Backbone as JSON, one array per atom type, in Angstrom:
{
  "sequence": "MMSESGRPRPARKRLLEAAARRFYADGVAATGIDTITADAGVAKMSLYNNFASKSELVLAYLDARHEEWLGLYRARIERAGGPRDGVLAVFDAYADHAAFAYEHGFRGCGLLNAAAELPAGDPGRGVVRAHKEEVERLIAGHLEELLPERPTDARATAEHLAFLLEGAMARAGLEGDGERLRHARALAATLLDRL",
  "N": [[-29.2, 2.45, -12.31], [-28.78, 4.66, -9.67], [-26.64, 7.31, -8.59], [-25.48, 8.86, -5.52], [-26.01, 11.5, -5.99], [-28.24, 11.45, -7.5], [-28.0, 11.13, -10.19], [-27.61, 8.84, -12.92], [-25.21, 6.22, -12.48], [-22.24, 5.69, -14.35], [-22.11, 3.02, -16.78], [-19.73, 1.51, -16.9], [-18.61, 1.85, -14.34], [-20.62, 0.67, -12.76], [-20.49, -1.95, -13.74], [-17.88, -2.67, -12.96], [-18.16, -2.52, -10.17], [-20.1, -4.51, -9.72], [-18.73, -6.74, -10.73], [-16.57, -6.78, -8.94], [-17.85, -7.39, -6.49], [-18.94, -9.95, -7.08], [-16.71, -11.46, -8.08], [-15.12, -11.47, -5.8], [-16.79, -12.73, -3.9], [-17.65, -15.14, -5.14], [-15.68, -16.05, -6.84], [-13.5, -15.81, -9.7], [-13.62, -17.59, -11.92], [-16.08, -18.85, -11.5], [-17.91, -16.89, -11.89], [-20.04, -15.62, -14.19], [-20.48, -13.68, -17.22], [-23.16, -13.0, -17.66], [-24.23, -12.93, -15.07], [-22.8, -10.81, -13.96], [-23.62, -8.64, -15.61], [-26.35, -8.63, -15.07], [-26.36, -8.09, -12.3], [-25.24, -5.56, -12.39], [-27.15, -4.21, -13.72], [-27.21, -3.68, -16.46], [-27.17, -4.0, -20.06], [-25.82, -6.83, -21.84], [-24.32, -6.03, -24.04], [-23.42, -3.6, -23.23], [-21.4, -4.26, -21.47], [-19.46, -5.26, -23.24], [-18.99, -2.97, -24.66], [-17.49, -1.57, -22.9], [-15.46, -3.22, -21.97], [-13.2, -5.36, -23.55], [-13.25, -8.06, -23.18], [-13.94, -10.75, -20.84], [-11.57, -11.24, -19.55], [-10.29, -8.75, -19.71], [-11.97, -7.32, -18.04], [-11.45, -8.64, -15.65], [-8.76, -7.87, -15.26], [-9.17, -5.1, -14.91], [-10.63, -5.19, -12.53], [-8.66, -6.26, -10.79], [-6.75, -4.21, -10.89], [-8.31, -2.18, -9.74], [-8.67, -3.24, -7.15], [-6.06, -3.12, -6.22], [-5.63, -0.32, -6.24], [-7.57, 0.39, -4.4], [-6.5, -0.74, -2.05], [-4.13, 0.77, -1.9], [-5.25, 3.26, -1.37], [-6.25, 2.85, 1.23], [-3.83, 2.44, 2.54], [-2.57, 4.94, 2.09], [-4.24, 6.62, 3.57], [-3.65, 5.68, 6.12], [-0.89, 6.17, 6.29], [-0.74, 8.9, 6.33], [-1.22, 9.52, 8.95], [0.92, 8.48, 10.22], [3.73, 8.53, 12.38], [6.42, 8.41, 11.72], [9.09, 6.23, 10.47], [8.79, 3.67, 11.72], [6.06, 3.64, 12.4], [5.19, 3.82, 9.8], [5.75, 1.3, 8.7], [3.97, -0.2, 10.24], [1.63, 0.94, 9.34], [1.21, -0.29, 6.91], [0.43, -2.86, 7.71], [-1.87, -2.1, 9.11], [-3.46, -1.13, 7.01], [-4.08, -3.47, 5.65], [-5.57, -4.71, 7.67], [-7.68, -2.9, 7.78], [-8.8, -3.44, 5.33], [-9.74, -6.02, 5.8], [-11.75, -5.43, 7.56], [-13.88, -4.45, 6.12], [-17.36, -4.51, 5.26], [-18.23, -7.21, 3.91], [-20.42, -8.68, 1.59], [-20.78, -11.49, 1.53], [-19.11, -12.27, 3.54], [-15.73, -12.07, 4.84], [-13.04, -13.11, 2.87], [-10.31, -13.14, 2.68], [-7.4, -12.01, 0.87], [-8.42, -10.46, -1.98], [-6.98, -10.15, -4.32], [-5.01, -12.22, -4.26], [-6.75, -14.39, -4.14], [-7.98, -14.25, -6.66], [-5.71, -14.54, -8.3], [-5.01, -17.16, -7.76], [-6.82, -18.54, -9.26], [-6.2, -17.98, -11.85], [-4.46, -18.91, -14.84], [-0.96, -19.88, -15.12], [1.19, -17.37, -16.31], [-0.85, -15.66, -17.05], [-1.9, -12.3, -17.57], [-3.17, -11.11, -15.37], [-2.08, -12.33, -13.12], [0.37, -11.11, -13.1], [-0.35, -8.51, -12.37], [-1.16, -8.94, -9.73], [1.22, -9.91, -8.63], [2.83, -7.61, -8.95], [1.5, -5.9, -7.19], [1.98, -7.16, -4.69], [4.76, -7.01, -4.63], [5.05, -4.25, -4.55], [3.94, -3.69, -2.02], [5.86, -4.93, -0.39], [8.06, -3.33, -1.09], [7.23, -0.86, -0.05], [7.26, -1.42, 2.69], [9.99, -1.97, 2.93], [11.07, 0.54, 2.26], [10.31, 2.11, 4.45], [11.71, 0.76, 6.43], [14.33, 1.17, 5.6], [14.58, 3.85, 6.17], [14.39, 3.68, 8.9], [16.6, 2.13, 9.53], [19.12, 3.35, 8.51], [21.87, 2.86, 8.23], [22.03, 0.21, 7.79], [21.29, -1.3, 5.29], [21.09, -3.92, 4.2], [20.01, -5.42, 6.29], [17.59, -4.06, 6.5], [16.29, -4.71, 4.06], [16.11, -7.52, 4.32], [14.54, -7.74, 6.62], [12.24, -6.51, 5.7], [11.37, -8.37, 3.81], [10.85, -10.51, 5.54], [8.78, -9.39, 7.13], [6.87, -8.98, 5.12], [6.28, -11.61, 4.43], [5.17, -12.44, 6.87], [2.91, -10.78, 6.94], [1.51, -11.68, 4.62], [1.02, -14.36, 5.29], [-0.58, -14.0, 7.55], [-2.74, -12.73, 6.35], [-3.71, -14.75, 4.69], [-4.5, -16.68, 6.61], [-6.39, -15.14, 8.01], [-8.3, -14.86, 6.03], [-9.16, -17.52, 5.77], [-10.27, -17.89, 8.26], [-12.15, -15.94, 8.35], [-12.13, -13.4, 9.54], [-10.41, -10.47, 10.86], [-8.62, -11.04, 12.94], [-6.15, -12.45, 12.9], [-4.61, -10.66, 11.46], [-4.43, -8.49, 13.18], [-2.95, -9.71, 15.18], [-0.59, -10.29, 13.75], [0.28, -7.69, 13.28], [0.93, -6.91, 15.88], [3.06, -8.67, 16.36], [4.83, -7.7, 14.42], [5.29, -5.13, 15.44], [6.63, -5.76, 17.8], [8.94, -6.95, 16.74], [10.02, -4.75, 15.36], [10.63, -3.11, 17.52], [12.83, -4.38, 18.48], [14.87, -3.93, 16.74]],
  "CA": [[-28.8, 2.63, -10.93], [-28.51, 6.07, -9.42], [-25.6, 7.67, -7.64], [-26.03, 9.65, -4.41], [-26.45, 12.79, -6.5], [-29.48, 11.24, -8.26], [-27.67, 10.87, -11.6], [-27.21, 7.44, -13.15], [-23.78, 5.94, -12.49], [-21.82, 5.14, -15.65], [-22.17, 1.56, -16.89], [-18.42, 0.94, -16.57], [-18.49, 1.83, -12.88], [-21.56, -0.35, -12.26], [-19.94, -3.26, -14.1], [-16.74, -2.95, -12.08], [-18.66, -2.77, -8.82], [-20.74, -5.83, -9.73], [-17.67, -7.74, -10.89], [-15.81, -6.84, -7.69], [-18.65, -8.15, -5.5], [-19.07, -11.35, -7.49], [-15.4, -12.12, -8.13], [-14.65, -11.68, -4.44], [-17.66, -13.67, -3.19], [-17.84, -16.43, -5.8], [-14.51, -16.43, -7.63], [-13.45, -15.32, -11.07], [-14.08, -18.61, -12.86], [-17.49, -19.19, -11.26], [-18.76, -15.72, -12.16], [-20.25, -15.42, -15.61], [-20.82, -12.36, -17.73], [-24.59, -12.75, -17.46], [-24.41, -12.57, -13.66], [-22.26, -9.46, -13.76], [-24.48, -7.64, -16.26], [-27.62, -8.58, -14.32], [-26.1, -7.38, -11.04], [-24.95, -4.16, -12.71], [-28.34, -3.61, -14.32], [-26.89, -3.2, -17.81], [-27.24, -5.01, -21.12], [-24.55, -7.49, -22.11], [-23.59, -5.22, -25.01], [-22.77, -2.52, -22.46], [-20.15, -4.81, -20.96], [-18.48, -5.33, -24.33], [-18.65, -1.6, -25.05], [-16.56, -1.06, -21.9], [-14.38, -4.18, -21.78], [-13.1, -6.2, -24.74], [-13.45, -9.47, -22.81], [-13.98, -10.98, -19.39], [-10.17, -11.09, -19.08], [-10.03, -7.32, -19.51], [-12.73, -6.95, -16.85], [-10.69, -9.17, -14.51], [-7.62, -6.97, -15.07], [-9.68, -3.85, -14.34], [-10.96, -5.52, -11.14], [-7.41, -6.38, -10.04], [-6.2, -2.85, -10.77], [-9.15, -1.45, -8.78], [-8.36, -3.74, -5.81], [-4.75, -2.56, -5.87], [-5.84, 1.1, -5.94], [-8.34, 0.43, -3.16], [-5.56, -0.96, -0.96], [-3.26, 1.94, -1.81], [-6.01, 4.31, -0.7], [-6.24, 2.53, 2.66], [-2.47, 2.68, 3.02], [-2.32, 6.4, 2.11], [-4.96, 7.18, 4.72], [-2.92, 5.31, 7.32], [0.45, 6.77, 6.32], [-0.91, 10.32, 6.68], [-1.22, 9.64, 10.41], [2.12, 7.83, 10.75], [4.66, 9.46, 13.02], [7.81, 8.06, 11.43], [9.23, 4.99, 9.71], [8.22, 2.52, 12.44], [4.61, 3.74, 12.17], [4.97, 3.56, 8.38], [5.67, -0.17, 8.53], [2.72, -0.66, 10.85], [0.53, 1.43, 8.5], [0.97, -1.33, 5.91], [-0.37, -3.88, 8.39], [-3.17, -1.51, 9.41], [-4.24, -1.04, 5.77], [-4.62, -4.81, 5.42], [-6.62, -4.91, 8.66], [-8.82, -2.09, 7.33], [-9.38, -4.21, 4.23], [-10.47, -7.15, 6.4], [-12.88, -4.92, 8.33], [-15.0, -4.07, 5.25], [-18.58, -5.33, 5.39], [-18.4, -7.99, 2.69], [-21.76, -9.27, 1.49], [-20.74, -12.92, 1.86], [-18.06, -12.49, 4.52], [-14.34, -11.83, 4.48], [-12.42, -14.3, 2.29], [-8.88, -12.93, 2.49], [-6.94, -11.08, -0.16], [-9.09, -10.64, -3.26], [-5.96, -10.27, -5.37], [-4.46, -13.58, -4.23], [-7.83, -15.32, -4.49], [-8.12, -14.23, -8.11], [-4.49, -15.09, -8.9], [-5.04, -18.62, -7.61], [-7.69, -19.09, -10.3], [-5.7, -17.64, -13.18], [-3.36, -19.8, -15.26], [0.39, -19.33, -15.17], [1.4, -16.51, -17.47], [-1.97, -14.74, -17.25], [-1.53, -10.94, -17.17], [-3.71, -10.81, -14.05], [-1.12, -12.77, -12.11], [1.39, -10.07, -13.06], [-0.9, -7.4, -11.59], [-1.11, -9.35, -8.32], [2.63, -9.94, -8.24], [3.29, -6.23, -8.83], [0.94, -5.37, -5.94], [2.7, -7.73, -3.55], [6.11, -6.43, -4.65], [4.95, -2.85, -4.09], [3.75, -3.72, -0.57], [7.17, -5.2, 0.23], [8.9, -2.13, -1.29], [6.81, 0.15, 0.91], [7.82, -1.82, 3.99], [11.45, -1.8, 2.85], [11.37, 1.97, 2.3], [10.2, 2.57, 5.83], [12.8, 0.16, 7.2], [15.58, 1.84, 5.21], [14.63, 5.09, 6.96], [14.59, 3.3, 10.29], [17.92, 1.53, 9.64], [19.86, 3.92, 7.37], [23.23, 2.31, 8.15], [21.93, -1.25, 7.67], [20.38, -1.57, 4.17], [20.87, -5.36, 4.03], [19.06, -5.8, 7.34], [16.3, -3.46, 6.16], [15.67, -5.52, 3.0], [15.79, -8.85, 4.86], [13.42, -7.56, 7.55], [11.06, -6.22, 4.88], [10.9, -9.65, 3.27], [10.3, -11.24, 6.68], [7.49, -8.8, 7.49], [5.94, -9.23, 4.02], [5.82, -13.0, 4.61], [4.29, -12.43, 8.04], [1.66, -10.15, 6.52], [0.79, -12.56, 3.69], [0.54, -15.52, 6.04], [-1.69, -13.55, 8.39], [-3.89, -12.46, 5.47], [-4.26, -16.05, 4.28], [-5.22, -17.25, 7.76], [-7.56, -14.31, 8.27], [-9.3, -15.22, 5.03], [-9.71, -18.84, 6.11], [-11.03, -17.78, 9.5], [-13.25, -15.02, 8.1], [-12.06, -12.13, 10.27], [-9.1, -9.85, 10.86], [-7.87, -11.28, 14.17], [-4.76, -12.81, 12.56], [-3.91, -9.44, 11.02], [-4.11, -7.73, 14.4], [-1.86, -10.44, 15.85], [0.62, -10.07, 12.94], [0.72, -6.32, 13.53], [1.58, -6.91, 17.2], [4.35, -9.33, 16.16], [5.67, -6.77, 13.67], [5.68, -4.05, 16.36], [7.65, -6.31, 18.7], [10.16, -7.11, 15.94], [10.55, -3.4, 15.11], [11.19, -2.6, 18.77], [14.11, -5.08, 18.74], [15.87, -3.59, 15.71]],
  "C": [[-28.33, 4.07, -10.75], [-27.35, 6.23, -8.43], [-26.27, 8.47, -6.52], [-26.55, 10.99, -4.88], [-27.74, 12.67, -7.31], [-29.25, 11.02, -9.74], [-27.31, 9.4, -11.75], [-25.68, 7.3, -13.12], [-23.41, 5.36, -13.85], [-21.8, 3.61, -15.63], [-20.85, 0.92, -16.49], [-18.25, 0.81, -15.06], [-19.4, 0.76, -12.28], [-21.05, -1.76, -12.56], [-18.77, -3.63, -13.21], [-17.18, -3.26, -10.65], [-19.3, -4.15, -8.72], [-19.69, -6.93, -9.84], [-16.88, -7.89, -9.59], [-16.56, -7.65, -6.64], [-18.66, -9.63, -5.83], [-17.74, -12.08, -7.54], [-14.92, -12.41, -6.73], [-15.48, -12.77, -3.74], [-17.63, -15.07, -3.8], [-16.62, -16.92, -6.56], [-14.64, -15.94, -9.06], [-14.05, -16.33, -12.03], [-15.57, -18.89, -12.72], [-18.45, -18.06, -11.62], [-18.85, -15.49, -13.66], [-20.62, -13.99, -15.95], [-22.28, -12.03, -17.48], [-24.89, -12.32, -16.02], [-23.95, -11.15, -13.41], [-23.17, -8.41, -14.37], [-25.82, -7.52, -15.54], [-27.44, -7.81, -13.02], [-25.87, -5.89, -11.27], [-26.17, -3.44, -13.29], [-28.08, -3.01, -15.69], [-27.04, -4.36, -18.8], [-25.85, -5.59, -21.35], [-23.69, -6.67, -23.07], [-22.84, -4.08, -24.32], [-21.44, -3.01, -21.89], [-19.09, -4.79, -22.06], [-18.16, -3.96, -24.92], [-17.59, -1.0, -24.12], [-15.33, -1.95, -21.71], [-14.37, -5.13, -22.98], [-13.43, -7.66, -24.44], [-13.6, -9.56, -21.29], [-12.57, -10.83, -18.82], [-9.83, -9.63, -18.83], [-10.78, -6.81, -18.28], [-12.0, -7.44, -15.59], [-9.49, -8.27, -14.23], [-8.05, -5.64, -14.45], [-10.04, -4.05, -12.86], [-9.69, -5.58, -10.3], [-6.75, -5.02, -9.85], [-6.98, -2.04, -9.73], [-8.87, -1.91, -7.35], [-7.03, -3.17, -5.32], [-4.91, -1.09, -5.45], [-6.62, 1.27, -4.64], [-7.4, 0.25, -1.96], [-4.64, 0.23, -0.79], [-3.96, 3.1, -1.11], [-6.06, 4.1, 0.81], [-4.87, 2.82, 3.26], [-2.19, 4.19, 3.12], [-3.02, 7.06, 3.29], [-4.22, 6.88, 6.02], [-1.57, 6.03, 7.42], [0.37, 8.26, 6.65], [-0.85, 10.53, 8.18], [0.03, 9.04, 11.05], [3.09, 8.87, 11.28], [6.11, 9.13, 12.77], [7.87, 6.71, 10.74], [8.67, 3.75, 10.4], [6.71, 2.49, 12.22], [4.27, 3.48, 10.7], [4.87, 2.08, 8.09], [4.34, -0.66, 9.06], [1.5, -0.17, 10.06], [0.2, 0.42, 7.4], [0.09, -2.43, 6.51], [-1.78, -3.36, 8.67], [-4.06, -1.42, 8.17], [-4.83, -2.41, 5.42], [-5.74, -5.12, 6.42], [-7.87, -4.11, 8.3], [-9.56, -2.82, 6.22], [-10.24, -5.35, 4.79], [-11.73, -6.69, 7.12], [-14.06, -4.47, 7.46], [-16.18, -5.01, 5.5], [-18.81, -6.05, 4.06], [-19.74, -8.71, 2.72], [-21.79, -10.73, 1.92], [-19.59, -13.25, 2.8], [-16.66, -12.27, 3.95], [-13.7, -13.14, 4.03], [-10.93, -14.12, 2.06], [-8.6, -11.94, 1.39], [-7.61, -11.39, -1.5], [-8.12, -10.8, -4.41], [-5.39, -11.68, -5.41], [-5.53, -14.61, -4.59], [-7.99, -15.4, -6.0], [-6.9, -14.87, -8.78], [-4.47, -16.61, -8.84], [-5.88, -19.28, -8.7], [-7.16, -18.88, -11.71], [-4.54, -18.55, -13.57], [-2.01, -19.09, -15.23], [0.54, -18.52, -16.45], [0.27, -15.54, -17.74], [-1.55, -13.35, -16.79], [-2.06, -10.55, -15.78], [-2.78, -11.23, -12.93], [0.01, -11.75, -11.99], [0.94, -8.86, -12.26], [-0.8, -7.71, -10.1], [0.33, -9.36, -7.83], [3.16, -8.52, -8.03], [2.75, -5.59, -7.55], [1.74, -5.86, -4.75], [4.13, -7.2, -3.48], [6.08, -4.99, -4.17], [4.76, -2.79, -2.57], [5.09, -3.96, 0.12], [8.11, -4.01, 0.06], [8.52, -1.02, -0.32], [7.37, -0.15, 2.3], [9.32, -1.57, 4.0], [11.83, -0.32, 2.92], [11.31, 2.52, 3.71], [11.36, 2.02, 6.68], [14.15, 0.78, 6.85], [15.72, 3.18, 5.92], [14.96, 4.78, 8.41], [16.01, 2.79, 10.54], [18.84, 2.05, 8.53], [21.26, 3.34, 7.18], [23.23, 0.8, 7.91], [20.98, -1.65, 6.53], [20.09, -3.06, 3.95], [19.87, -5.86, 5.05], [17.66, -5.27, 7.03], [15.57, -4.3, 5.12], [15.26, -6.89, 3.52], [14.59, -8.77, 5.81], [12.14, -7.26, 6.78], [10.49, -7.51, 4.3], [10.23, -10.48, 4.38], [8.9, -10.72, 7.04], [6.44, -9.0, 6.38], [5.41, -10.66, 4.11], [4.86, -13.11, 5.79], [2.92, -11.88, 7.66], [0.85, -11.07, 5.61], [0.24, -13.79, 4.39], [-0.65, -15.16, 6.91], [-2.94, -13.31, 7.55], [-4.53, -13.77, 5.02], [-5.06, -16.69, 5.42], [-6.47, -16.46, 8.09], [-8.67, -14.64, 7.28], [-9.94, -16.56, 5.32], [-10.62, -18.76, 7.33], [-12.17, -16.76, 9.4], [-13.26, -13.75, 8.93], [-10.61, -11.64, 10.31], [-8.24, -10.1, 12.08], [-6.4, -11.62, 13.89], [-3.95, -11.59, 12.12], [-3.55, -8.57, 12.21], [-2.94, -8.39, 15.15], [-0.54, -10.23, 15.09], [1.16, -8.66, 13.15], [1.46, -6.23, 14.86], [2.96, -7.58, 17.1], [5.32, -8.41, 15.43], [6.16, -5.65, 14.59], [6.77, -4.52, 17.31], [8.98, -6.46, 17.96], [10.82, -5.74, 15.7], [11.2, -2.81, 16.37], [12.55, -3.22, 19.08], [15.2, -4.7, 17.74], [16.92, -2.62, 16.24]]
}
């Protein structure tokens, strides 16, 4: 497989891209190594030269999803005009995620979908938990700027907004579009205006 520059893309990158498409569309458990290597156009040995196991590939996928979301957030935060806009940038980054053209349609948060399939104690669940905690910390940081004299209120509101965001993402995934995320953003904006 060639990159835009006409050079072959590294096998690791092709494997991660194929895994991301398949894990998101079909699920982690339902996606076998043979499917991933066929989609990536590489030999099975190439997979094991890059990843020690399917579990390691799953971890790399989860890390990549986290970084992908952070990239969306960073793009949004660059245009934010203050802490209120910073909170809304978190919601906008999730809406941007929902707006991607997924091959088999939008299915919600790829991180949570994967975590639901992983057993308790699996390192992948820790990656997902860390992502969700970071999202809440980002919201809390913006709220602490917005409410410098009210740190307890800032933390409580951050938790409230994180729950709102997660619930909207779950519903958006069930409904297959980002409408719930747009509605959650509007609710968050109204709540912020009342602080």
